[in-house]
Coordinates of C-alpha atoms in Angstrom, one line a residue:
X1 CA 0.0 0.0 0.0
X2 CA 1.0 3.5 -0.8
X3 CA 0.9 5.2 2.4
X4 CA 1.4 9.3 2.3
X5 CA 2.3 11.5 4.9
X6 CA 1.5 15.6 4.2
X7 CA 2.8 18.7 6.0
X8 CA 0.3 19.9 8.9
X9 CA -0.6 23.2 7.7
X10 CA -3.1 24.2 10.7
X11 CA -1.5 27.2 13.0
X12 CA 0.9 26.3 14.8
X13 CA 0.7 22.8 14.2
X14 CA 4.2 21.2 14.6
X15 CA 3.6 17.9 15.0
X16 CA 4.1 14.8 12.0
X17 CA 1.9 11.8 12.0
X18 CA 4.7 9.4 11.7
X19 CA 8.2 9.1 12.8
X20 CA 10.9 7.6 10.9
X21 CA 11.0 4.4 13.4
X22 CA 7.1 4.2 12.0
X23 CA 8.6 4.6 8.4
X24 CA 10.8 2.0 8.6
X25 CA 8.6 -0.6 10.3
X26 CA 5.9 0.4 7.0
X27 CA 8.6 -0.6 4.7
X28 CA 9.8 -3.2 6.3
X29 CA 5.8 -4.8 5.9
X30 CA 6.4 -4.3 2.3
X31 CA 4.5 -1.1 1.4
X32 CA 5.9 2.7 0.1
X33 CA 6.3 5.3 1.9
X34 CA 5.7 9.1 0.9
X35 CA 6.4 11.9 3.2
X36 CA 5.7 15.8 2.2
X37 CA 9.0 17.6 2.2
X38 CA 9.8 19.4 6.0
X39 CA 7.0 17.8 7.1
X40 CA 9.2 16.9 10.3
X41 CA 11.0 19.8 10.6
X42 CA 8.7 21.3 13.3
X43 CA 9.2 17.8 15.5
X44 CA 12.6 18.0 15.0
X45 CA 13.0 15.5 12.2
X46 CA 14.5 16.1 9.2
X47 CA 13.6 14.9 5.7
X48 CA 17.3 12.9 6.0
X49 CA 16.2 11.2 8.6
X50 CA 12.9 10.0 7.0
X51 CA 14.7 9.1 3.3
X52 CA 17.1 6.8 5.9
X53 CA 14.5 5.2 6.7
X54 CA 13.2 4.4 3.5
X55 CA 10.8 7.0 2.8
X56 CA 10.1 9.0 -0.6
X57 CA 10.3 12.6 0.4
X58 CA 7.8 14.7 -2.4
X59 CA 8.0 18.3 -2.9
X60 CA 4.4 19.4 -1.9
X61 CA 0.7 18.7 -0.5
X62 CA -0.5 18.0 -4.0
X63 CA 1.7 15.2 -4.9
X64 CA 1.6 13.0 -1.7
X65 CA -2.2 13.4 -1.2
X66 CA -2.4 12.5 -5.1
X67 CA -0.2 9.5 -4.9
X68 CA -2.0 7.7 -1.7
X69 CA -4.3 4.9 -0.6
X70 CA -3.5 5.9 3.0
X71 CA -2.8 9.6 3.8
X72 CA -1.6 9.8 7.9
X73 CA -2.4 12.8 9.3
X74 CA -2.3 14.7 12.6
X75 CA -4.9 17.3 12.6
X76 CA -8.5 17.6 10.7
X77 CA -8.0 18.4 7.2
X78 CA -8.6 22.1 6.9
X79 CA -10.4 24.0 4.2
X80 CA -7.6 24.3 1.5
X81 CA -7.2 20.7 1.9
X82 CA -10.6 19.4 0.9
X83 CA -9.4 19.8 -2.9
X84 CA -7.4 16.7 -2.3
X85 CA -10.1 14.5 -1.0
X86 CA -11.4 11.7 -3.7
X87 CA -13.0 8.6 -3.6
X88 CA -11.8 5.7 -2.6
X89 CA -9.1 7.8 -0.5
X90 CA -8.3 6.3 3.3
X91 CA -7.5 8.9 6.2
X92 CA -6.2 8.1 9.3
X93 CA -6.3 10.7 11.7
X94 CA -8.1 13.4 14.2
X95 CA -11.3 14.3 12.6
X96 CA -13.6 15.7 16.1
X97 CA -16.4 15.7 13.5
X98 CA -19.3 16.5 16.0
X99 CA -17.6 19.8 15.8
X100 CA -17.1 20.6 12.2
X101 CA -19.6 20.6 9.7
X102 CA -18.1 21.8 6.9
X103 CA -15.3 18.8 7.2
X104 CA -18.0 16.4 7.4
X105 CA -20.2 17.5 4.4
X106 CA -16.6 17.5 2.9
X107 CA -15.9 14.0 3.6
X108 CA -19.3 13.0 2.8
X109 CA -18.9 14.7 -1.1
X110 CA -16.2 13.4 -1.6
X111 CA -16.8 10.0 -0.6
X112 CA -13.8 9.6 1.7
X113 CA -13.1 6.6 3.5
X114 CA -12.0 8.7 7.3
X115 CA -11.2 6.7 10.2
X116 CA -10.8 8.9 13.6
X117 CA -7.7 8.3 16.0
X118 CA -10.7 9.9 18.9
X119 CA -13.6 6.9 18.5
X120 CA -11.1 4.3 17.8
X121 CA -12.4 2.4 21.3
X122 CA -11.0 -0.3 23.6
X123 CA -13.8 -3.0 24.8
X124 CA -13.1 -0.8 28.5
X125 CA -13.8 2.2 26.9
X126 CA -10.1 3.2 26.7
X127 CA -10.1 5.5 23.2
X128 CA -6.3 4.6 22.8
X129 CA -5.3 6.7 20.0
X130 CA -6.7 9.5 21.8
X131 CA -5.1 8.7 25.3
X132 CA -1.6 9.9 24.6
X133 CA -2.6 13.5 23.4
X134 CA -4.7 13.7 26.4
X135 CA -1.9 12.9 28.0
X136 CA 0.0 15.9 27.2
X137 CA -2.4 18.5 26.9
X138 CA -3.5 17.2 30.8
X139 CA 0.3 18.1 31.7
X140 CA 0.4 21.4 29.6
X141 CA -3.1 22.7 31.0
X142 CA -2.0 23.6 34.3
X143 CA 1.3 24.9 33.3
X144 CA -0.6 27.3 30.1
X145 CA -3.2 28.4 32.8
X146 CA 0.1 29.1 35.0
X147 CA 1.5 31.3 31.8
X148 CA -2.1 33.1 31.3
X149 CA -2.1 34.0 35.3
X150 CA 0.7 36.2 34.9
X151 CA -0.1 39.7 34.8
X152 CA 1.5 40.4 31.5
X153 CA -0.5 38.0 30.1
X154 CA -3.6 39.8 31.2
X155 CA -4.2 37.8 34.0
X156 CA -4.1 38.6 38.2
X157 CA -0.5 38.1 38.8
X158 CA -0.9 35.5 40.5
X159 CA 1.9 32.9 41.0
X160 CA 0.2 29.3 41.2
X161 CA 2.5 27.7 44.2
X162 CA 2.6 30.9 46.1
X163 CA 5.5 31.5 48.6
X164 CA 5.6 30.9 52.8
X165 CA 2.8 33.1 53.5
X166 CA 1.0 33.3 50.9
X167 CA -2.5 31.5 49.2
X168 CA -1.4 29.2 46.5
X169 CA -3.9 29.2 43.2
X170 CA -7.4 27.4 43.6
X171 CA -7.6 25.2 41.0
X172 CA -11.2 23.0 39.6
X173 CA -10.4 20.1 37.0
X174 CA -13.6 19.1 35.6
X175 CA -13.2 15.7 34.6
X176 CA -11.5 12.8 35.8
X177 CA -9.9 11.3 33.3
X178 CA -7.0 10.5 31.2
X179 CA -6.8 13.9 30.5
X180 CA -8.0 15.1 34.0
X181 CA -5.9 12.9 35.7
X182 CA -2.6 14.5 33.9
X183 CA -3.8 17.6 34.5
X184 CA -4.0 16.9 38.1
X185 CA -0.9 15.4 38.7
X186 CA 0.9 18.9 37.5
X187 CA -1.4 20.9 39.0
X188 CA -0.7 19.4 42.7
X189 CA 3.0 19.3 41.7
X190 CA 2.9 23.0 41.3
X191 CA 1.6 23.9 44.4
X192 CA -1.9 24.3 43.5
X193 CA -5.0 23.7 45.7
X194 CA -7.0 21.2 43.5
X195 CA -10.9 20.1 43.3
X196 CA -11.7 17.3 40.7
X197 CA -15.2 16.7 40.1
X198 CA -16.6 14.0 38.1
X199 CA -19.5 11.9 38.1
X200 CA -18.1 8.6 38.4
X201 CA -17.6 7.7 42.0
X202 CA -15.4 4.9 41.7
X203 CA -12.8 7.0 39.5
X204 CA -12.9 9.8 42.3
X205 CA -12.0 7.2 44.8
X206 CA -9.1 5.8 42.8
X207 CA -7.9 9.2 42.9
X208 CA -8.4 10.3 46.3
X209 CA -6.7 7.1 47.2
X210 CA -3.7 8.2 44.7
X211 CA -3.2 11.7 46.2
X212 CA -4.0 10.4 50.0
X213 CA -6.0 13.5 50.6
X214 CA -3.8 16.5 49.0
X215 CA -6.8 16.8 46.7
X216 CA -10.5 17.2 46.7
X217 CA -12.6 15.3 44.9
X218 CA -16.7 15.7 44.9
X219 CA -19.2 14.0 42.6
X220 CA -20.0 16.4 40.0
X221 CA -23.7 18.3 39.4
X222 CA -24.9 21.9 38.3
X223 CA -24.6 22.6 42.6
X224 CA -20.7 21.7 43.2
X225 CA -19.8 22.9 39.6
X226 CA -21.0 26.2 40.7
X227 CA -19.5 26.5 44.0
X228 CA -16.1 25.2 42.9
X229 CA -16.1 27.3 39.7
X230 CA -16.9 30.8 41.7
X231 CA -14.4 29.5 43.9
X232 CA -11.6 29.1 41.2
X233 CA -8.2 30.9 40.1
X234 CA -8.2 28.1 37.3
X235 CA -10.6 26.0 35.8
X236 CA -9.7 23.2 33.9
X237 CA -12.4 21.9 31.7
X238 CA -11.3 18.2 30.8
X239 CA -15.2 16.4 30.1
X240 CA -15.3 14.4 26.7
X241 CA -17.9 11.7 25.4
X242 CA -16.3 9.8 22.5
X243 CA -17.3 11.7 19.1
X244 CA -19.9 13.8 20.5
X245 CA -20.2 17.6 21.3
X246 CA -18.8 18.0 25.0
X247 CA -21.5 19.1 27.5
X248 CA -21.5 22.7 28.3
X249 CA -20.9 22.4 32.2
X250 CA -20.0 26.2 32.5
X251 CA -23.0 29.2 31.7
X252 CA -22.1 32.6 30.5
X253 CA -23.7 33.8 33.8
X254 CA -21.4 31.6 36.1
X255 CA -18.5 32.8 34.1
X256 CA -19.7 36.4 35.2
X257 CA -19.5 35.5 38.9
X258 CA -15.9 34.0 38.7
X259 CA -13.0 36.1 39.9
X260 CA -11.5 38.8 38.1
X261 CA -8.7 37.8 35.9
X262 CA -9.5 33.7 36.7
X263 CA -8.8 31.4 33.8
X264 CA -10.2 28.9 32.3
X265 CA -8.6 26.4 30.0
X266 CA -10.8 24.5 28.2
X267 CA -8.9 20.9 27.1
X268 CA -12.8 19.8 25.2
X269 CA -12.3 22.9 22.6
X270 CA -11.6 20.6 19.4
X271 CA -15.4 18.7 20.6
X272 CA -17.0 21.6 20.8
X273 CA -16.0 22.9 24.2
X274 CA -17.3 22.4 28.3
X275 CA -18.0 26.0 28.8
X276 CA -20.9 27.8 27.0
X277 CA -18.4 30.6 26.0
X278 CA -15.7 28.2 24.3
X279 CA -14.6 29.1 20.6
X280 CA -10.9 27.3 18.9
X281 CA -8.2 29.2 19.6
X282 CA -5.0 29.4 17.9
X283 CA -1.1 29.1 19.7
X284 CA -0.9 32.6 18.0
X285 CA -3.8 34.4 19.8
X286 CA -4.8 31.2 22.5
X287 CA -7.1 33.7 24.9
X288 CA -10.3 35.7 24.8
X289 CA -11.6 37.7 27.1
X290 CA -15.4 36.6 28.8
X291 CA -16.8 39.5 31.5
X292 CA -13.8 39.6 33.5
X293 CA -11.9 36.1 32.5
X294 CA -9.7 35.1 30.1
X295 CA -10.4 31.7 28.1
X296 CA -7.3 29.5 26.7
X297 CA -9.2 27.5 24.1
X298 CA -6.4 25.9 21.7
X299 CA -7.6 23.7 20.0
X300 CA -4.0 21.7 19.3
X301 CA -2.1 22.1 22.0
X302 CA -0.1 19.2 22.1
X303 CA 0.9 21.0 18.8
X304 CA 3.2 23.0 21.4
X305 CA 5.8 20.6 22.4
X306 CA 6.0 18.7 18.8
X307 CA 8.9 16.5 19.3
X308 CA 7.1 14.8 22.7
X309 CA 3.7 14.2 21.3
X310 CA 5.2 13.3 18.1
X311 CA 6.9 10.1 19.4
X312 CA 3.7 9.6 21.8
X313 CA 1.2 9.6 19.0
X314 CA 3.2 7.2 16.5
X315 CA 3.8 5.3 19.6
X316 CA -0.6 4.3 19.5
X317 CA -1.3 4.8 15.7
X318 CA 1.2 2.6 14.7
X319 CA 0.3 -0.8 15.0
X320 CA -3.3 0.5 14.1
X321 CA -2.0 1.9 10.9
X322 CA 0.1 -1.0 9.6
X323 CA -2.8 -3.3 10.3
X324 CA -4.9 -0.8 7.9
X325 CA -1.6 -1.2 5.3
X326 CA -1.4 -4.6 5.8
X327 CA -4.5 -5.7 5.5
X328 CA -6.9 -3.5 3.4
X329 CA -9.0 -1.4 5.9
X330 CA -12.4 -3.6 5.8
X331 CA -10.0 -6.7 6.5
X332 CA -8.7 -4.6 9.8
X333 CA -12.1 -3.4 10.5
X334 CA -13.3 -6.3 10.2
X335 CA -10.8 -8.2 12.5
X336 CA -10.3 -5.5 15.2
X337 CA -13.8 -4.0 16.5
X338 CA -12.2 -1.4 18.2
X339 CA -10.8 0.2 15.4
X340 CA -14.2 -0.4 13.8
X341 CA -15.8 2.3 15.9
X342 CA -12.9 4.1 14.0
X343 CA -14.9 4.7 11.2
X344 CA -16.5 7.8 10.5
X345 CA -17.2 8.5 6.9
X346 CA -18.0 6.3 4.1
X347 CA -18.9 5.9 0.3
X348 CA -20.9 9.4 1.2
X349 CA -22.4 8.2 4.6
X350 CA -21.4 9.1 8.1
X351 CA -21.2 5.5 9.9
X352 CA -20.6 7.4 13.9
X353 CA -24.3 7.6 15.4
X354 CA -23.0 11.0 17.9
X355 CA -21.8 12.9 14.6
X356 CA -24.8 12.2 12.6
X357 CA -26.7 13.2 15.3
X358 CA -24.5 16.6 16.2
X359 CA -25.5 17.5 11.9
X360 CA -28.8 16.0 11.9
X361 CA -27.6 13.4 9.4
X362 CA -28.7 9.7 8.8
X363 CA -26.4 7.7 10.2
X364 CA -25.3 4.1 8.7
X365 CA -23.2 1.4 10.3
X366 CA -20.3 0.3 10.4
X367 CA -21.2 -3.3 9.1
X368 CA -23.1 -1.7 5.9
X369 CA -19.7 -0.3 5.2
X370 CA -17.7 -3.4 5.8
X371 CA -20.4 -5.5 3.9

């Protein structure tokens, strides 16, 4: 199979869906190899390093989405890169489709075969291809919300450890897990005072066993959301049901009642958001102002710290990607039902029940696809 690897061209977006270790194991299951030219550059990896390892390096988007069965990506396909979609055309990547429209009337047109890293799903629920960027924007969360506290950055000056003496930064993570639970872990190492709310009791016990009472944690509703929220020098929103829009667990009105120069980071942006005010961001302007807080809603911001989540992310998609090359995708689909609930787009159909429903499409299944 003729797998293709383009340039992310989204802002800011540093990161490469492959690394030459991925390039070389490709090859050495017998397919071809084609990655856009500097595509690595912003990870750190050089074109040499990818033609090492086998690859084809091509001099432009056109060409290596032209010559592909399989196109790896990173991001969503953006605008000025629907022109390359066609049928019979695999992609492998982020979609968040729930939240984009325009992509997924796109997709549909053009009869694109998309398979999503985020609803690829574990028989435990685990979305493993989504895990390991949770992973990192959990860790960068507390650290950006740290950055947009300072009063340069148009927030109260506040420093999130504090010194002997002083309060340290009330923090509220909403959402307890993968990427709550990385945001947590930086947020206490900093110094921070932290509140997790979730709903599910049994993963609030596994933390408050973890941090052996330097956290709180308090089954989530409208009531505690409220209090901890007013409450807050950070909130972290963190909530995500797999390929659906993200609740909206913060009003406009309880926004208005937060502190002065509080912030709230909002890791849910790319599905939609978890405040009511939430909008994508960019890494060149991340924050907005709502009454008297500022929002950090980046939409890509493992996107920051390249050369980490590139490694992470070929880490997971790589044995789900050579299965695709190896096998034809309905053969891997068709063998591997978690990567089945991959499967977003089809022959002109949306085969994912939550993104149909967030467009107020028909939705067909994954085994009309297959069959």
């Amino acid at each position: 199979m003729k797998v293709a690897i383009p340039r992310e061209i989204k802002d800011n977006e540093f990161r490469v869906a492959i690394t030459p270790a991925g390039v070389h194991d490709l090859i050495a299951n017998g397919h071809e190899v084609f990655v856009e030219t500097e595509a690595g550059t912003g990870s750190s990896i050089p074109d040499e390093l990818y033609a090492s390892a086998g690859a084809t390096i091509l001099p432009d988007a056109a060409s290596t989405w032209q010559i592909a069965d399989l196109v790896l990506k990173v991001k969503e396909p953006i605008a000025s890169e629907y022109g390359h979609f066609r049928p019979g055309l695999v992609l492998f990547t982020y979609l968040h489709l729930a939240a984009e429209p325009e992509l997924t009337h796109a997709l549909i047109d053009s009869r694109v075969t998309a398979i999503a890293y985020e609803t690829v799903q574990l028989p435990n629920r685990a979305l493993p291809l989504l895990a390991p960027m949770s992973e990192v924007a959990g860790r960068l969360a507390p650290i950006v919300g740290a950055n947009t506290m300072l009063k340069p950055n148009g927030g109260p000056g506040l420093l999130v450890p504090g010194v002997p003496g002083t309060h340290p930064a009330v923090v509220t993570v909403l959402g307890g897990g993968v990427a709550g639970t990385n945001a947590i872990g930086v947020a206490v190492g900093l110094g921070a005072e932290v509140t997790v709310l979730d709903t599910n009791i049994a993963r609030l016990r596994e933390l408050d066993a973890l941090y052996a009472g330097r956290i709180k944690t308090i089954a989530s509703n409208s009531f505690e959301i409220d209090k901890a929220v007013v409450a807050s020098d950070l909130v972290i929103g963190s909530v995500l049901v797999p390929g659906a829009k993200a609740p909206k667990l913060v009003s406009n009105e309880l926004v208005s009642r937060m502190k002065p120069g509080s912030v709230l980071v909002d890791i849910a942006v790319d599905q939609g958001g978890c405040f009511a005010d939430s909008h994508p961001t960019t890494h060149t302007a991340p924050t907005f102002t709502v009454h008297q807080s500022l929002f950090y809603c980046v939409a890509n911001m493992p996107g920051a710290v390249p050369h980490t989540s590139t490694y992470a992310l070929t880490n997971a998609t790589l044995p789900y990607a050579r299965a695709i090359a190896n096998r034809g995708w309905r053969d891997a689909l068709e063998a591997d039902a978690s990567l089945a609930l991959g499967l977003n787009t089809h022959a002109g159909s949306v085969t994912n029940a939550a993104v149909a429903e967030a467009h107020g499409l028909s939705a067909g299944t994954v085994a009309d696809a297959l069959s």
